Amino acid sequence: MLLNFLLSSTAPQFSHRRSHDSTTGFYSQQSLHSSGFYVAAAAVIAGTPFAFRFFLAVFPRFLIVILLRLNITFGVYKHYPKMMLLNTL
């Protein structure tokens, strides 16, 4: 009996869980898949500032390299030699 209880409480539950709402008196079913979705969404939201910071750090350098490869110069950049710009990367 005790072994059965321990095995059932520690085994992963892949079926729907039922919880009783005392305010409405209804039983609600929540799938583990839906709760996993919320965990994944929270992880994406939490990681967004780091991804955005990485994008801001990498994208301007990437853009300068592309512009130099395409030989597109504009504004201040046309007065600087290409090697000087490449050394700032």
N, C-alpha and C. Protein backbone atom coordinates (compact mmCIF):
# COMPACT_ATOMS: atom_id res chain seq x y z
N MET A 1 0.83 -1.19 0.00
CA MET A 1 0.00 0.00 0.00
C MET A 1 0.87 1.25 0.00
N LEU A 2 1.87 1.29 0.90
CA LEU A 2 2.76 2.45 0.96
C LEU A 2 3.60 2.55 -0.31
N LEU A 3 4.06 1.40 -0.81
CA LEU A 3 4.86 1.39 -2.03
C LEU A 3 4.04 1.88 -3.22
N ASN A 4 2.80 1.48 -3.29
CA ASN A 4 1.91 1.92 -4.36
C ASN A 4 1.71 3.43 -4.30
N PHE A 5 1.55 3.98 -3.11
CA PHE A 5 1.37 5.42 -2.95
C PHE A 5 2.62 6.18 -3.39
N LEU A 6 3.80 5.67 -3.00
CA LEU A 6 5.04 6.34 -3.36
C LEU A 6 5.28 6.31 -4.86
N LEU A 7 4.98 5.17 -5.48
CA LEU A 7 5.17 5.06 -6.92
C LEU A 7 4.21 5.95 -7.68
N SER A 8 2.98 6.03 -7.21
CA SER A 8 2.00 6.85 -7.92
C SER A 8 2.26 8.33 -7.72
N SER A 9 2.85 8.72 -6.58
CA SER A 9 3.07 10.15 -6.35
C SER A 9 4.34 10.64 -7.03
N THR A 10 5.31 9.75 -7.28
CA THR A 10 6.55 10.20 -7.90
C THR A 10 6.58 9.96 -9.40
N ALA A 11 5.67 9.16 -9.92
CA ALA A 11 5.65 8.89 -11.35
C ALA A 11 5.15 10.12 -12.08
N PRO A 12 5.70 10.38 -13.28
CA PRO A 12 5.21 11.53 -14.04
C PRO A 12 3.76 11.32 -14.46
N GLN A 13 2.99 12.32 -14.31
CA GLN A 13 1.57 12.24 -14.64
C GLN A 13 1.38 12.83 -16.04
N PHE A 14 1.09 11.97 -17.00
CA PHE A 14 0.89 12.44 -18.35
C PHE A 14 -0.58 12.63 -18.67
N SER A 15 -1.44 12.23 -17.77
CA SER A 15 -2.86 12.43 -18.00
C SER A 15 -3.25 13.79 -17.43
N HIS A 16 -4.51 14.10 -17.57
CA HIS A 16 -5.01 15.37 -17.07
C HIS A 16 -5.11 15.33 -15.55
N ARG A 17 -4.76 16.44 -14.93
CA ARG A 17 -4.92 16.56 -13.48
C ARG A 17 -6.24 17.25 -13.20
N ARG A 18 -6.90 16.81 -12.15
CA ARG A 18 -8.16 17.45 -11.76
C ARG A 18 -7.93 18.24 -10.49
N SER A 19 -8.41 19.45 -10.50
CA SER A 19 -8.33 20.27 -9.30
C SER A 19 -9.71 20.85 -9.01
N HIS A 20 -10.01 20.96 -7.74
CA HIS A 20 -11.32 21.43 -7.32
C HIS A 20 -11.24 22.90 -6.97
N ASP A 21 -12.11 23.70 -7.58
CA ASP A 21 -12.18 25.12 -7.28
C ASP A 21 -13.26 25.32 -6.22
N SER A 22 -12.83 25.76 -5.04
CA SER A 22 -13.79 25.87 -3.94
C SER A 22 -14.73 27.05 -4.11
N THR A 23 -14.37 28.04 -4.91
CA THR A 23 -15.26 29.20 -5.08
C THR A 23 -16.42 28.87 -6.01
N THR A 24 -16.17 28.12 -7.07
CA THR A 24 -17.24 27.79 -8.01
C THR A 24 -17.83 26.41 -7.77
N GLY A 25 -17.07 25.53 -7.11
CA GLY A 25 -17.55 24.18 -6.87
C GLY A 25 -17.33 23.24 -8.03
N PHE A 26 -16.62 23.69 -9.05
CA PHE A 26 -16.39 22.86 -10.22
C PHE A 26 -15.00 22.23 -10.17
N TYR A 27 -14.88 21.13 -10.88
CA TYR A 27 -13.58 20.50 -11.08
C TYR A 27 -13.02 20.99 -12.42
N SER A 28 -11.78 21.37 -12.41
CA SER A 28 -11.16 21.80 -13.66
C SER A 28 -10.01 20.85 -13.99
N GLN A 29 -9.82 20.64 -15.27
CA GLN A 29 -8.73 19.78 -15.73
C GLN A 29 -7.67 20.64 -16.37
N GLN A 30 -6.44 20.41 -15.97
CA GLN A 30 -5.32 21.13 -16.56
C GLN A 30 -4.32 20.11 -17.05
N SER A 31 -3.98 20.23 -18.30
CA SER A 31 -3.01 19.30 -18.88
C SER A 31 -1.60 19.75 -18.54
N LEU A 32 -0.71 18.78 -18.39
CA LEU A 32 0.69 19.12 -18.16
C LEU A 32 1.29 19.80 -19.38
N HIS A 33 0.73 19.51 -20.54
CA HIS A 33 1.24 20.14 -21.75
C HIS A 33 0.97 21.64 -21.72
N SER A 34 -0.21 22.04 -21.24
CA SER A 34 -0.51 23.47 -21.19
C SER A 34 0.36 24.17 -20.16
N SER A 35 0.63 23.52 -19.02
CA SER A 35 1.50 24.16 -18.04
C SER A 35 2.93 24.23 -18.57
N GLY A 36 3.34 23.23 -19.34
CA GLY A 36 4.66 23.28 -19.97
C GLY A 36 4.77 24.42 -20.97
N PHE A 37 3.65 24.71 -21.64
CA PHE A 37 3.63 25.84 -22.57
C PHE A 37 3.89 27.15 -21.84
N TYR A 38 3.28 27.32 -20.66
CA TYR A 38 3.48 28.55 -19.91
C TYR A 38 4.91 28.66 -19.40
N VAL A 39 5.50 27.54 -19.02
CA VAL A 39 6.90 27.56 -18.59
C VAL A 39 7.81 27.95 -19.75
N ALA A 40 7.55 27.40 -20.93
CA ALA A 40 8.35 27.74 -22.11
C ALA A 40 8.18 29.21 -22.48
N ALA A 41 6.94 29.70 -22.41
CA ALA A 41 6.70 31.11 -22.73
C ALA A 41 7.40 32.03 -21.74
N ALA A 42 7.40 31.66 -20.46
CA ALA A 42 8.09 32.47 -19.45
C ALA A 42 9.60 32.47 -19.70
N ALA A 43 10.13 31.33 -20.13
CA ALA A 43 11.57 31.25 -20.41
C ALA A 43 11.93 32.13 -21.60
N VAL A 44 11.08 32.16 -22.61
CA VAL A 44 11.34 33.00 -23.78
C VAL A 44 11.28 34.47 -23.39
N ILE A 45 10.27 34.84 -22.59
CA ILE A 45 10.14 36.23 -22.16
C ILE A 45 11.32 36.64 -21.28
N ALA A 46 11.76 35.74 -20.41
CA ALA A 46 12.89 36.07 -19.54
C ALA A 46 14.19 36.20 -20.33
N GLY A 47 14.33 35.44 -21.40
CA GLY A 47 15.55 35.50 -22.19
C GLY A 47 15.58 36.60 -23.23
N THR A 48 14.45 37.28 -23.45
CA THR A 48 14.37 38.30 -24.49
C THR A 48 15.35 39.45 -24.29
N PRO A 49 15.50 40.02 -23.07
CA PRO A 49 16.46 41.12 -22.93
C PRO A 49 17.89 40.72 -23.29
N PHE A 50 18.28 39.49 -22.97
CA PHE A 50 19.63 39.04 -23.31
C PHE A 50 19.79 38.89 -24.81
N ALA A 51 18.76 38.36 -25.47
CA ALA A 51 18.82 38.22 -26.92
C ALA A 51 18.85 39.59 -27.59
N PHE A 52 18.09 40.54 -27.06
CA PHE A 52 18.06 41.88 -27.63
C PHE A 52 19.41 42.58 -27.43
N ARG A 53 20.02 42.38 -26.26
CA ARG A 53 21.33 42.95 -25.99
C ARG A 53 22.38 42.36 -26.94
N PHE A 54 22.29 41.06 -27.18
CA PHE A 54 23.21 40.41 -28.12
C PHE A 54 23.01 40.96 -29.53
N PHE A 55 21.75 41.17 -29.91
CA PHE A 55 21.43 41.72 -31.23
C PHE A 55 22.02 43.12 -31.37
N LEU A 56 21.88 43.95 -30.35
CA LEU A 56 22.42 45.31 -30.41
C LEU A 56 23.94 45.31 -30.46
N ALA A 57 24.57 44.32 -29.85
CA ALA A 57 26.03 44.26 -29.85
C ALA A 57 26.57 43.76 -31.19
N VAL A 58 25.86 42.85 -31.83
CA VAL A 58 26.39 42.20 -33.03
C VAL A 58 25.92 42.87 -34.32
N PHE A 59 24.69 43.33 -34.36
CA PHE A 59 24.11 43.79 -35.63
C PHE A 59 24.83 44.99 -36.23
N PRO A 60 25.20 46.04 -35.46
CA PRO A 60 25.89 47.17 -36.11
C PRO A 60 27.20 46.77 -36.78
N ARG A 61 27.97 45.89 -36.16
CA ARG A 61 29.22 45.43 -36.78
C ARG A 61 28.93 44.62 -38.04
N PHE A 62 27.91 43.79 -37.96
CA PHE A 62 27.53 42.99 -39.12
C PHE A 62 27.10 43.91 -40.26
N LEU A 63 26.36 44.96 -39.95
CA LEU A 63 25.87 45.89 -40.97
C LEU A 63 27.03 46.64 -41.62
N ILE A 64 28.01 47.07 -40.83
CA ILE A 64 29.17 47.78 -41.39
C ILE A 64 29.95 46.87 -42.33
N VAL A 65 30.14 45.62 -41.94
CA VAL A 65 30.86 44.68 -42.80
C VAL A 65 30.12 44.48 -44.11
N ILE A 66 28.82 44.33 -44.06
CA ILE A 66 28.02 44.15 -45.29
C ILE A 66 28.13 45.39 -46.17
N LEU A 67 28.02 46.57 -45.57
CA LEU A 67 28.11 47.80 -46.36
C LEU A 67 29.49 47.94 -47.00
N LEU A 68 30.53 47.57 -46.28
CA LEU A 68 31.88 47.65 -46.85
C LEU A 68 32.08 46.63 -47.96
N ARG A 69 31.51 45.44 -47.79
CA ARG A 69 31.62 44.41 -48.83
C ARG A 69 30.89 44.86 -50.10
N LEU A 70 29.76 45.52 -49.93
CA LEU A 70 28.99 45.98 -51.09
C LEU A 70 29.51 47.30 -51.64
N ASN A 71 30.52 47.85 -50.99
CA ASN A 71 31.12 49.12 -51.40
C ASN A 71 30.12 50.27 -51.29
N ILE A 72 29.24 50.20 -50.34
CA ILE A 72 28.27 51.27 -50.12
C ILE A 72 28.82 52.14 -49.00
N THR A 73 29.09 53.38 -49.32
CA THR A 73 29.56 54.31 -48.30
C THR A 73 28.65 55.52 -48.31
N PHE A 74 28.40 56.06 -47.14
CA PHE A 74 27.53 57.23 -47.05
C PHE A 74 27.93 58.06 -45.85
N GLY A 75 27.59 59.31 -45.88
CA GLY A 75 27.81 60.20 -44.74
C GLY A 75 29.26 60.29 -44.34
N VAL A 76 29.52 60.09 -43.05
CA VAL A 76 30.86 60.22 -42.49
C VAL A 76 31.76 59.10 -42.99
N TYR A 77 31.19 57.93 -43.21
CA TYR A 77 32.01 56.77 -43.53
C TYR A 77 32.79 56.93 -44.83
N LYS A 78 32.31 57.74 -45.76
CA LYS A 78 33.00 57.84 -47.04
C LYS A 78 34.32 58.60 -46.91
N HIS A 79 34.53 59.30 -45.80
CA HIS A 79 35.77 60.03 -45.59
C HIS A 79 36.84 59.17 -44.92
N TYR A 80 36.46 58.02 -44.42
CA TYR A 80 37.42 57.17 -43.71
C TYR A 80 37.87 56.04 -44.63
N PRO A 81 39.13 55.66 -44.53
CA PRO A 81 39.57 54.48 -45.30
C PRO A 81 38.88 53.21 -44.80
N LYS A 82 38.77 52.26 -45.68
CA LYS A 82 38.08 51.02 -45.32
C LYS A 82 38.81 50.27 -44.21
N MET A 83 40.11 50.26 -44.26
CA MET A 83 40.86 49.52 -43.25
C MET A 83 40.68 50.12 -41.86
N MET A 84 40.50 51.43 -41.81
CA MET A 84 40.30 52.09 -40.52
C MET A 84 38.97 51.63 -39.91
N LEU A 85 37.95 51.49 -40.76
CA LEU A 85 36.67 51.01 -40.27
C LEU A 85 36.76 49.55 -39.84
N LEU A 86 37.48 48.75 -40.60
CA LEU A 86 37.59 47.34 -40.25
C LEU A 86 38.36 47.15 -38.94
N ASN A 87 39.28 48.05 -38.63
CA ASN A 87 40.03 47.94 -37.38
C ASN A 87 39.17 48.26 -36.17
N THR A 88 38.07 48.97 -36.37
CA THR A 88 37.20 49.30 -35.23
C THR A 88 36.29 48.15 -34.87
N LEU A 89 36.22 47.14 -35.72
CA LEU A 89 35.29 46.03 -35.45
C LEU A 89 35.80 45.17 -34.37
